[in-house]
CSV table of C-alpha atoms in Angstrom, one decimal:
chain,number,residue,atom,x,y,z
A,1,MET,CA,166.2,98.9,54.4
A,2,ARG,CA,167.1,95.2,54.8
A,3,GLU,CA,171.0,96.3,55.2
A,4,LYS,CA,170.2,98.8,57.8
A,5,GLY,CA,167.9,96.4,59.8
A,6,LEU,CA,170.7,93.9,59.8
A,7,SER,CA,173.1,96.6,60.9
A,8,GLN,CA,170.7,97.5,63.7
A,9,GLN,CA,170.4,94.0,65.1
A,10,GLU,CA,174.5,93.5,64.8
A,11,GLU,CA,174.7,96.9,66.9
A,12,ILE,CA,172.3,95.8,69.7
A,13,GLY,CA,174.0,92.4,69.4
A,14,ARG,CA,177.2,94.1,70.1
A,15,ARG,CA,175.8,96.1,73.0
A,16,ILE,CA,174.6,93.0,74.5
A,17,GLU,CA,178.0,91.3,74.2
A,18,GLU,CA,179.4,94.2,76.1
A,19,ILE,CA,177.0,94.1,78.9
A,20,ARG,CA,177.4,90.4,79.6
A,21,ALA,CA,181.1,90.3,79.3
A,22,GLY,CA,181.1,92.9,81.9
A,23,ILE,CA,180.2,90.4,84.5
A,24,SER,CA,181.8,87.2,83.0
A,25,ARG,CA,183.7,85.9,80.1
A,26,VAL,CA,181.8,82.5,80.5
A,27,LYS,CA,179.3,81.8,78.0
A,28,GLU,CA,179.0,78.1,77.4
A,29,PRO,CA,176.4,76.2,79.6
A,30,GLU,CA,178.9,73.2,80.3
A,31,ILE,CA,181.4,75.6,81.6
A,32,ALA,CA,179.1,77.6,83.8
A,33,GLY,CA,177.1,74.5,85.0
A,34,ARG,CA,180.4,72.7,85.9
A,35,ARG,CA,181.4,75.7,87.9
A,36,MET,CA,178.2,76.0,89.7
A,37,GLY,CA,178.4,72.4,90.7
A,38,ALA,CA,181.9,72.6,92.0
A,39,GLY,CA,181.1,75.9,93.7
A,40,PHE,CA,178.3,74.4,95.6
A,41,GLU,CA,180.3,70.9,96.7
A,42,ASN,CA,183.7,72.6,97.3
A,43,ILE,CA,182.7,75.9,98.8
A,44,PHE,CA,179.2,76.2,100.0
A,45,VAL,CA,178.6,72.7,101.5
A,46,PRO,CA,182.0,72.8,103.4
A,47,LYS,CA,181.4,76.3,104.6
A,48,ALA,CA,177.9,75.8,105.7
A,49,ARG,CA,178.9,72.8,108.0
A,50,GLN,CA,181.6,74.6,109.4
A,51,ILE,CA,179.2,77.2,110.5
A,52,GLN,CA,177.0,74.6,111.8
A,53,LYS,CA,179.6,73.0,113.7
A,54,ASN,CA,180.8,76.6,115.5
A,55,LEU,CA,177.1,77.1,116.5
A,56,TYR,CA,176.9,73.6,118.1
A,57,ASN,CA,180.4,74.0,119.9
A,58,THR,CA,179.3,77.4,121.3
A,59,ALA,CA,176.1,75.9,122.5
A,60,GLU,CA,178.1,72.9,124.2
A,61,ASN,CA,180.7,74.5,126.0
A,62,ASN,CA,179.9,77.7,127.6
A,63,THR,CA,178.0,76.2,130.7
A,64,ILE,CA,180.7,74.1,131.3
A,65,SER,CA,183.6,76.4,130.8
A,66,LYS,CA,181.9,78.7,133.2
A,67,LEU,CA,181.5,76.0,136.0
A,68,ASP,CA,185.1,74.9,135.5
A,69,GLU,CA,186.2,78.4,136.2
A,70,ILE,CA,184.3,78.6,139.2
A,71,ALA,CA,185.3,75.1,140.5
A,72,ASN,CA,189.0,75.9,139.8
A,73,ARG,CA,189.1,79.2,141.4
A,74,PHE,CA,191.1,78.4,144.5
A,75,GLU,CA,192.8,75.1,142.9
A,76,GLN,CA,196.4,76.5,144.1
A,77,SER,CA,195.2,76.7,147.5
A,78,PRO,CA,193.4,73.4,148.8
A,79,GLU,CA,192.9,75.3,152.2
A,80,LEU,CA,190.7,77.9,150.9
A,81,GLN,CA,188.8,75.4,148.5
A,82,GLN,CA,188.0,73.4,151.6
A,83,VAL,CA,186.8,76.5,153.2
A,84,LEU,CA,184.7,77.7,150.7
A,85,GLY,CA,182.9,74.5,149.7
A,86,ASN,CA,184.2,74.5,146.1
A,87,ARG,CA,184.2,70.7,146.3
A,88,GLN,CA,180.3,71.1,146.1
A,89,ILE,CA,180.8,73.3,142.9
A,90,MET,CA,182.9,70.5,141.5
A,91,SER,CA,180.3,67.9,142.3
A,92,ILE,CA,177.8,70.2,140.5
A,93,ARG,CA,180.0,70.2,137.5
A,94,ASP,CA,180.5,66.5,137.3
A,95,ALA,CA,176.7,65.9,137.9
A,96,ILE,CA,176.0,68.4,134.9
A,97,ILE,CA,178.2,66.8,132.6
A,98,LYS,CA,176.8,63.2,133.4
A,99,SER,CA,173.3,64.7,133.1
A,100,ARG,CA,173.8,66.0,129.5
A,101,ASN,CA,171.1,64.5,127.0
A,102,GLU,CA,171.9,63.1,123.7
A,103,ASN,CA,172.4,66.4,122.0
A,104,GLY,CA,174.6,67.5,124.5
A,105,MET,CA,172.4,69.9,126.4
A,106,VAL,CA,171.7,70.2,130.2
A,107,PRO,CA,167.8,70.8,131.1
A,108,PHE,CA,167.4,74.1,132.1
A,109,GLN,CA,165.1,73.2,134.8
A,110,THR,CA,168.0,70.9,136.2
A,111,LEU,CA,170.4,74.0,136.7
A,112,ARG,CA,167.8,75.7,138.4
A,113,ASP,CA,166.9,73.2,140.8
A,114,LEU,CA,170.7,72.5,141.5
A,115,ARG,CA,171.2,76.3,142.4
A,116,THR,CA,168.3,76.3,144.8
A,117,THR,CA,169.6,73.2,146.5
A,118,VAL,CA,173.2,74.6,146.6
A,119,GLY,CA,171.7,77.9,148.1
A,120,GLU,CA,169.9,75.9,150.8
A,121,LYS,CA,172.7,73.8,151.5
A,122,LEU,CA,175.1,76.7,152.1
A,123,SER,CA,172.8,78.6,154.3
A,124,ASN,CA,172.3,75.7,156.6
A,125,VAL,CA,176.0,75.1,157.3
A,126,ASP,CA,177.0,75.1,160.9
A,127,LEU,CA,179.1,78.5,161.7
A,128,THR,CA,182.1,78.3,163.5
A,129,PRO,CA,182.8,80.7,166.3
A,130,ASP,CA,185.1,82.3,163.9
A,131,VAL,CA,182.8,83.2,161.2
A,132,SER,CA,180.4,86.1,162.1
A,133,LYS,CA,177.0,86.0,160.5
A,134,ALA,CA,177.8,89.1,158.5
A,135,GLU,CA,180.6,87.2,157.0
A,136,TYR,CA,178.5,84.3,156.2
A,137,LYS,CA,176.1,86.3,154.4
A,138,ALA,CA,178.7,88.0,152.3
A,139,LEU,CA,180.3,84.5,151.4
A,140,TYR,CA,176.7,83.3,150.6
A,141,LYS,CA,176.0,86.3,148.4
A,142,ALA,CA,179.4,85.7,146.4
A,143,LEU,CA,178.7,82.1,146.0
A,144,THR,CA,175.2,82.6,144.7
A,145,GLN,CA,176.4,85.2,142.4
A,146,ASP,CA,178.8,82.7,141.1
A,147,LEU,CA,176.1,80.2,140.5
A,148,ASP,CA,174.1,82.6,138.8
A,149,GLU,CA,176.8,83.6,136.4
A,150,ALA,CA,177.3,80.0,135.8
A,151,VAL,CA,173.7,79.6,134.7
A,152,ALA,CA,173.7,82.7,132.7
A,153,PRO,CA,176.0,81.1,130.0
A,154,TYR,CA,173.9,78.1,130.1
A,155,GLU,CA,170.7,80.5,128.9
A,156,ARG,CA,172.9,81.9,126.5
A,157,ALA,CA,174.1,78.5,125.2
A,158,ARG,CA,170.6,77.2,124.8
A,159,ASN,CA,169.9,80.3,122.7
A,160,ALA,CA,173.0,79.5,120.5
A,161,TYR,CA,172.0,75.9,120.3
A,162,SER,CA,168.1,77.3,119.2
A,163,ARG,CA,170.1,79.1,116.6
A,164,ALA,CA,172.4,76.0,115.5
A,165,ASN,CA,169.1,74.1,115.2
A,166,ASN,CA,167.4,76.8,112.9
A,167,TYR,CA,170.6,77.1,110.8
A,168,THR,CA,171.0,73.3,110.4
A,169,ARG,CA,166.9,73.0,109.4
A,170,ALA,CA,167.2,75.8,106.9
A,171,PHE,CA,170.5,74.2,105.5
A,172,HIS,CA,169.0,70.9,105.0
A,173,ASP,CA,165.8,72.6,103.5
A,174,ARG,CA,168.2,74.2,101.0
A,175,MET,CA,170.1,70.8,100.1
A,176,ASP,CA,166.7,69.2,99.5
A,177,ARG,CA,165.9,72.0,97.0
A,178,VAL,CA,169.3,72.1,95.2
A,179,GLN,CA,171.2,69.2,95.6
A,180,ASN,CA,169.6,67.2,92.9
A,181,ILE,CA,170.0,70.4,90.6
A,182,LEU,CA,173.9,71.3,91.4
A,183,THR,CA,175.3,67.7,91.5
A,184,LYS,CA,174.1,66.4,88.1
A,185,ALA,CA,176.8,64.3,86.1
A,186,ASN,CA,177.6,67.1,83.6
A,187,GLY,CA,177.7,70.8,83.4
A,188,GLU,CA,175.2,71.1,80.6
A,189,ASP,CA,172.3,69.5,82.6
A,190,VAL,CA,173.1,71.7,85.5
A,191,TYR,CA,172.8,75.0,83.4
A,192,SER,CA,169.4,73.3,81.9
A,193,ALA,CA,167.9,72.7,85.2
A,194,VAL,CA,168.8,76.2,86.6
A,195,ILE,CA,167.6,78.0,83.7
A,196,SER,CA,164.2,75.7,83.2
A,197,GLY,CA,163.2,76.7,86.8
A,198,ALA,CA,163.6,80.3,85.9
A,199,LYS,CA,160.3,80.2,83.9
A,200,ASP,CA,158.2,79.0,87.0
A,201,GLY,CA,159.2,81.8,89.7
A,202,PRO,CA,161.8,82.8,91.6
A,203,SER,CA,162.0,80.6,94.9
A,204,LYS,CA,164.1,77.6,93.5
A,205,LEU,CA,166.4,80.2,91.4
A,206,ARG,CA,166.9,82.1,94.3
A,207,SER,CA,168.0,78.9,96.6
A,208,VAL,CA,170.5,77.8,93.8
A,209,LEU,CA,172.1,81.2,93.3
A,210,ARG,CA,172.5,81.5,97.2
A,211,SER,CA,174.2,78.1,97.0
A,212,VAL,CA,177.2,79.2,94.9
A,213,PRO,CA,179.8,81.8,94.9
A,214,LYS,CA,179.3,85.2,93.2
A,215,ASP,CA,181.6,84.5,90.2
A,216,ASP,CA,179.5,81.2,89.7
A,217,GLN,CA,176.3,83.0,89.6
A,218,LYS,CA,178.0,85.7,87.0
A,219,ALA,CA,179.0,82.5,84.9
A,220,LEU,CA,175.5,81.6,84.9
A,221,VAL,CA,174.0,84.7,84.0
A,222,SER,CA,176.4,85.6,81.3
A,223,THR,CA,175.8,82.1,79.6
A,224,PHE,CA,172.1,82.9,79.4
A,225,VAL,CA,172.4,86.4,78.2
A,226,ALA,CA,174.6,85.1,75.6
A,227,ARG,CA,172.0,82.7,74.3
A,228,MET,CA,168.9,85.0,74.7
A,229,GLY,CA,169.4,86.5,71.6
A,230,ARG,CA,171.1,83.7,69.5
A,231,ALA,CA,169.0,83.7,66.1
A,232,ALA,CA,167.7,80.2,65.1
A,233,PRO,CA,169.7,77.9,63.3
A,234,SER,CA,168.1,78.8,60.0
A,235,LEU,CA,169.5,82.4,60.3
A,236,GLN,CA,173.0,81.8,61.7
A,237,ASP,CA,176.2,82.2,60.0
A,238,GLU,CA,179.3,80.0,60.5
A,239,THR,CA,180.3,81.5,63.6
A,240,GLY,CA,176.9,80.8,65.2
A,241,GLU,CA,177.0,84.2,66.8
A,242,VAL,CA,174.2,85.9,64.8
A,243,PHE,CA,172.0,88.1,67.1
A,244,SER,CA,168.2,88.6,67.0
A,245,THR,CA,166.3,91.0,68.9
A,246,SER,CA,163.2,88.9,68.4
A,247,ARG,CA,164.7,85.9,70.0
A,248,PHE,CA,166.2,88.0,72.6
A,249,LEU,CA,162.6,89.5,73.6
A,250,THR,CA,161.0,85.9,73.3
A,251,ASN,CA,163.3,84.4,75.9
A,252,TYR,CA,163.0,87.7,78.2
A,253,SER,CA,159.4,87.6,78.2
A,254,ALA,CA,159.5,83.9,78.9
A,255,LEU,CA,160.9,84.3,82.2
A,256,ASP,CA,158.9,85.0,85.2
A,257,PRO,CA,159.1,88.5,86.2
A,258,ALA,CA,160.4,87.9,89.9
A,259,ALA,CA,163.0,85.6,88.2
A,260,ARG,CA,164.2,88.1,86.0
A,261,ASN,CA,165.1,90.1,89.0
A,262,GLU,CA,166.8,87.3,90.7
A,263,LEU,CA,169.1,86.7,87.6
A,264,PHE,CA,169.5,90.3,86.6
A,265,GLY,CA,169.2,92.1,89.7
A,266,ARG,CA,172.1,90.5,91.5
A,267,PHE,CA,174.7,92.6,90.0
A,268,GLY,CA,173.6,96.0,90.4
A,269,LYS,CA,170.8,98.2,89.2
A,270,GLU,CA,172.5,99.2,86.1
A,271,PHE,CA,172.5,95.5,84.7
A,272,LEU,CA,169.2,95.0,85.6
A,273,ASP,CA,168.3,98.3,83.9
A,274,ASP,CA,170.4,97.6,80.6
A,275,MET,CA,168.4,94.2,80.2
A,276,LYS,CA,165.1,96.1,80.8
A,277,ASN,CA,166.2,98.6,77.8
A,278,ILE,CA,167.5,96.1,75.6
A,279,ALA,CA,164.0,94.4,75.8
A,280,SER,CA,162.2,97.7,75.2
A,281,VAL,CA,164.5,98.0,71.9
A,282,SER,CA,163.3,94.6,70.8
A,283,ALA,CA,159.8,95.2,71.8
A,284,LYS,CA,159.8,98.4,69.4
A,285,ILE,CA,161.7,96.9,66.8
A,286,ARG,CA,159.2,93.9,66.7
A,287,GLU,CA,156.1,96.3,66.5
A,288,SER,CA,157.4,98.6,63.8
A,289,SER,CA,158.5,95.3,61.8
A,290,GLN,CA,154.5,94.4,62.1
A,291,ILE,CA,153.3,97.6,61.3
A,292,LEU,CA,155.7,97.9,58.2
A,293,ALA,CA,155.2,94.3,57.0
A,294,ASN,CA,153.2,94.2,53.6
A,295,PRO,CA,150.3,91.8,52.9
A,296,SER,CA,152.5,89.1,51.8
A,297,GLY,CA,154.5,89.1,54.9
A,298,THR,CA,157.9,89.4,52.9
A,299,ALA,CA,158.8,93.1,53.8
A,300,GLY,CA,158.9,92.7,57.8
A,301,ALA,CA,161.1,89.6,58.1
A,302,VAL,CA,164.1,91.8,58.9
A,303,VAL,CA,163.3,95.2,60.8
A,304,GLY,CA,164.8,98.1,58.9
A,305,PRO,CA,164.9,101.9,59.8
A,306,ALA,CA,163.1,103.9,57.2
A,307,THR,CA,163.2,107.4,55.7
A,308,VAL,CA,160.1,109.5,56.2
A,309,ALA,CA,159.3,109.0,52.5
A,310,SER,CA,159.0,105.2,53.0
A,311,VAL,CA,156.3,105.8,55.9
A,312,GLY,CA,155.2,109.0,54.5
A,313,GLY,CA,152.0,107.7,53.6
A,314,SER,CA,151.3,105.9,57.1
A,315,ILE,CA,151.9,109.1,58.9
A,316,ALA,CA,149.7,111.2,56.9
A,317,ALA,CA,147.2,108.5,57.4
A,318,GLY,CA,147.4,108.4,61.1
A,319,LYS,CA,148.5,105.0,61.3
A,320,PHE,CA,151.4,106.1,63.5
A,321,GLY,CA,151.3,108.3,66.7
A,322,PHE,CA,154.4,110.5,66.5
A,323,ALA,CA,157.0,108.6,68.8
A,324,ALA,CA,155.5,105.1,68.3
A,325,GLY,CA,155.8,105.6,64.7
A,326,MET,CA,158.1,107.9,62.8
A,327,LEU,CA,160.7,108.4,65.4
A,328,GLU,CA,161.4,104.9,66.1
A,329,VAL,CA,161.5,103.7,62.7
A,330,LEU,CA,163.8,106.6,61.9
A,331,LEU,CA,166.5,105.1,64.0
A,332,GLY,CA,169.9,104.6,62.3
A,333,ALA,CA,171.8,101.2,62.8
A,334,ASN,CA,174.2,102.6,65.1
A,335,GLN,CA,171.8,104.7,67.0
A,336,ALA,CA,169.3,102.3,68.0
A,337,ALA,CA,171.2,100.4,70.6
A,338,ARG,CA,172.7,103.9,72.2
A,339,LEU,CA,169.6,105.8,72.4
A,340,PHE,CA,167.3,103.4,74.0
A,341,THR,CA,169.8,102.9,76.9
A,342,ASN,CA,170.2,106.6,77.2
A,343,PRO,CA,167.9,107.6,80.0
A,344,LYS,CA,167.3,111.1,78.7
A,345,TYR,CA,166.1,109.9,75.4
A,346,VAL,CA,164.1,107.2,77.1
A,347,LYS,CA,162.3,109.8,79.5
A,348,TRP,CA,161.8,112.0,76.5
A,349,LEU,CA,160.4,109.1,74.4
A,350,SER,CA,158.0,107.8,76.9
A,351,SER,CA,156.5,111.6,77.5
A,352,ASN,CA,155.8,111.7,73.8
A,353,ILE,CA,154.8,108.2,73.0
A,354,GLU,CA,151.0,109.0,72.7
A,355,LYS,CA,151.2,112.0,71.0
A,356,PRO,CA,149.8,112.9,67.5
A,357,VAL,CA,152.2,113.6,64.6
A,358,SER,CA,151.1,117.2,64.7
A,359,SER,CA,153.0,117.5,67.9
A,360,ALA,CA,156.5,116.3,66.2
A,361,GLY,CA,158.0,119.9,65.9
A,362,ALA,CA,157.2,120.6,69.3
A,363,ALA,CA,158.6,117.3,70.5
A,364,LEU,CA,161.9,117.5,68.4
A,365,ALA,CA,162.4,121.1,69.9
A,366,THR,CA,162.2,119.6,73.3
A,367,LEU,CA,164.5,116.9,72.3
A,368,SER,CA,167.0,119.4,70.6
A,369,ASN,CA,167.0,121.4,74.0
A,370,ILE,CA,167.9,118.3,75.7
A,371,ALA,CA,170.7,117.4,73.5
A,372,GLU,CA,172.1,121.1,73.8
A,373,LYS,CA,171.6,121.4,77.6
A,374,GLU,CA,173.3,118.0,78.4
A,375,ASN,CA,175.7,118.2,75.4
A,376,ASP,CA,174.7,114.8,74.2
A,377,PRO,CA,176.0,114.1,70.8
A,378,ASP,CA,173.8,110.7,70.6
A,379,ILE,CA,170.6,112.7,70.9
A,380,LYS,CA,172.0,115.7,68.8
A,381,GLU,CA,172.8,113.3,66.1
A,382,PHE,CA,169.2,111.8,66.2
A,383,VAL,CA,167.6,115.3,66.0
A,384,ASP,CA,169.7,116.3,63.1
A,385,GLU,CA,169.1,113.0,61.2
A,386,VAL,CA,165.3,113.6,61.6
A,387,LYS,CA,165.1,117.2,60.5
A,388,SER,CA,167.4,116.1,57.7
A,389,GLN,CA,165.2,113.1,56.5
A,390,SER,CA,162.0,115.2,57.2
A,391,THR,CA,163.2,117.6,54.7
A,392,GLY,CA,164.3,115.3,52.1
A,393,GLY,CA,168.0,116.0,53.0
A,394,GLU,CA,168.0,119.6,51.9
């Protein structure tokens, strides 16, 4: 039993390693933390500052550019410029430049007042005999339209400036939350600071992960997964890689549920579900270990899949439900990890988990039909083993 239990732990450990390696090869805290710090300083911060700069540039330049366009419309024809009064537009442009506040913005009301004043001034110009009233009205309408077009970009600029301010505020808030974490002197301190916060909730963890490139997020999660199931030093071998479902479950359960989603849900639903399934396997192994442990506590130290004969008395006494007892302890070493990450098996198990032992035959028949219909070799192997062990290998 002990040998089977150890083999089962190894099989699940290998499955964890496959899942982890699928997102990143990094599994050392020093490397993961150093990468996150570098990604924050060299990629996130410069990129955020460039976005900030671009937003402010948009806010500052639109209005002046539009007025320059109007003022210089007849730059190549001084005579037309004199007749159409573009000197007034130039004066407006110069006044606007001088009236900008410390943030580089022109007060909105100032532009509106200027537009009204210019309109009144133009409407009071003495007409020469060569200019009809209709022509003047057309000219006034065209010039007023030009001024309106000059104001419109300003309103857009004001909105852009507001967006720039909001972005800057959010950027500074983010820096306040994560800078002291991601700029620590060494990688291990960065890693420890990030992971320790995952026990309290998702907010700080979310801010940190959003502040580093995707590959560095993967390096962090890969490192955490690699260490989640690492057995205690007293149970390790010389490689230090012995896997323990108990340690994995303890570390998984210690995470805030929302923080789990932040860590494991960033790389697709499949990765998140894999972590949940491994935790489910680990929980079931722990439960069966506690049930099978003898009073002295020596038999349950390592969980071992048992034959029907080894638990027959408990089953007959009604100690186990069918699925919660017999089927779970019948799992072979190479079956456990595969079956508990098999959606068809998990669905079947969940629908039978509370059924009594008397339902064993019907439940197995259902599972056998699933194996045949889906052509699933793992489930078929399991059904055959259950049948074989329940008949004593006949």
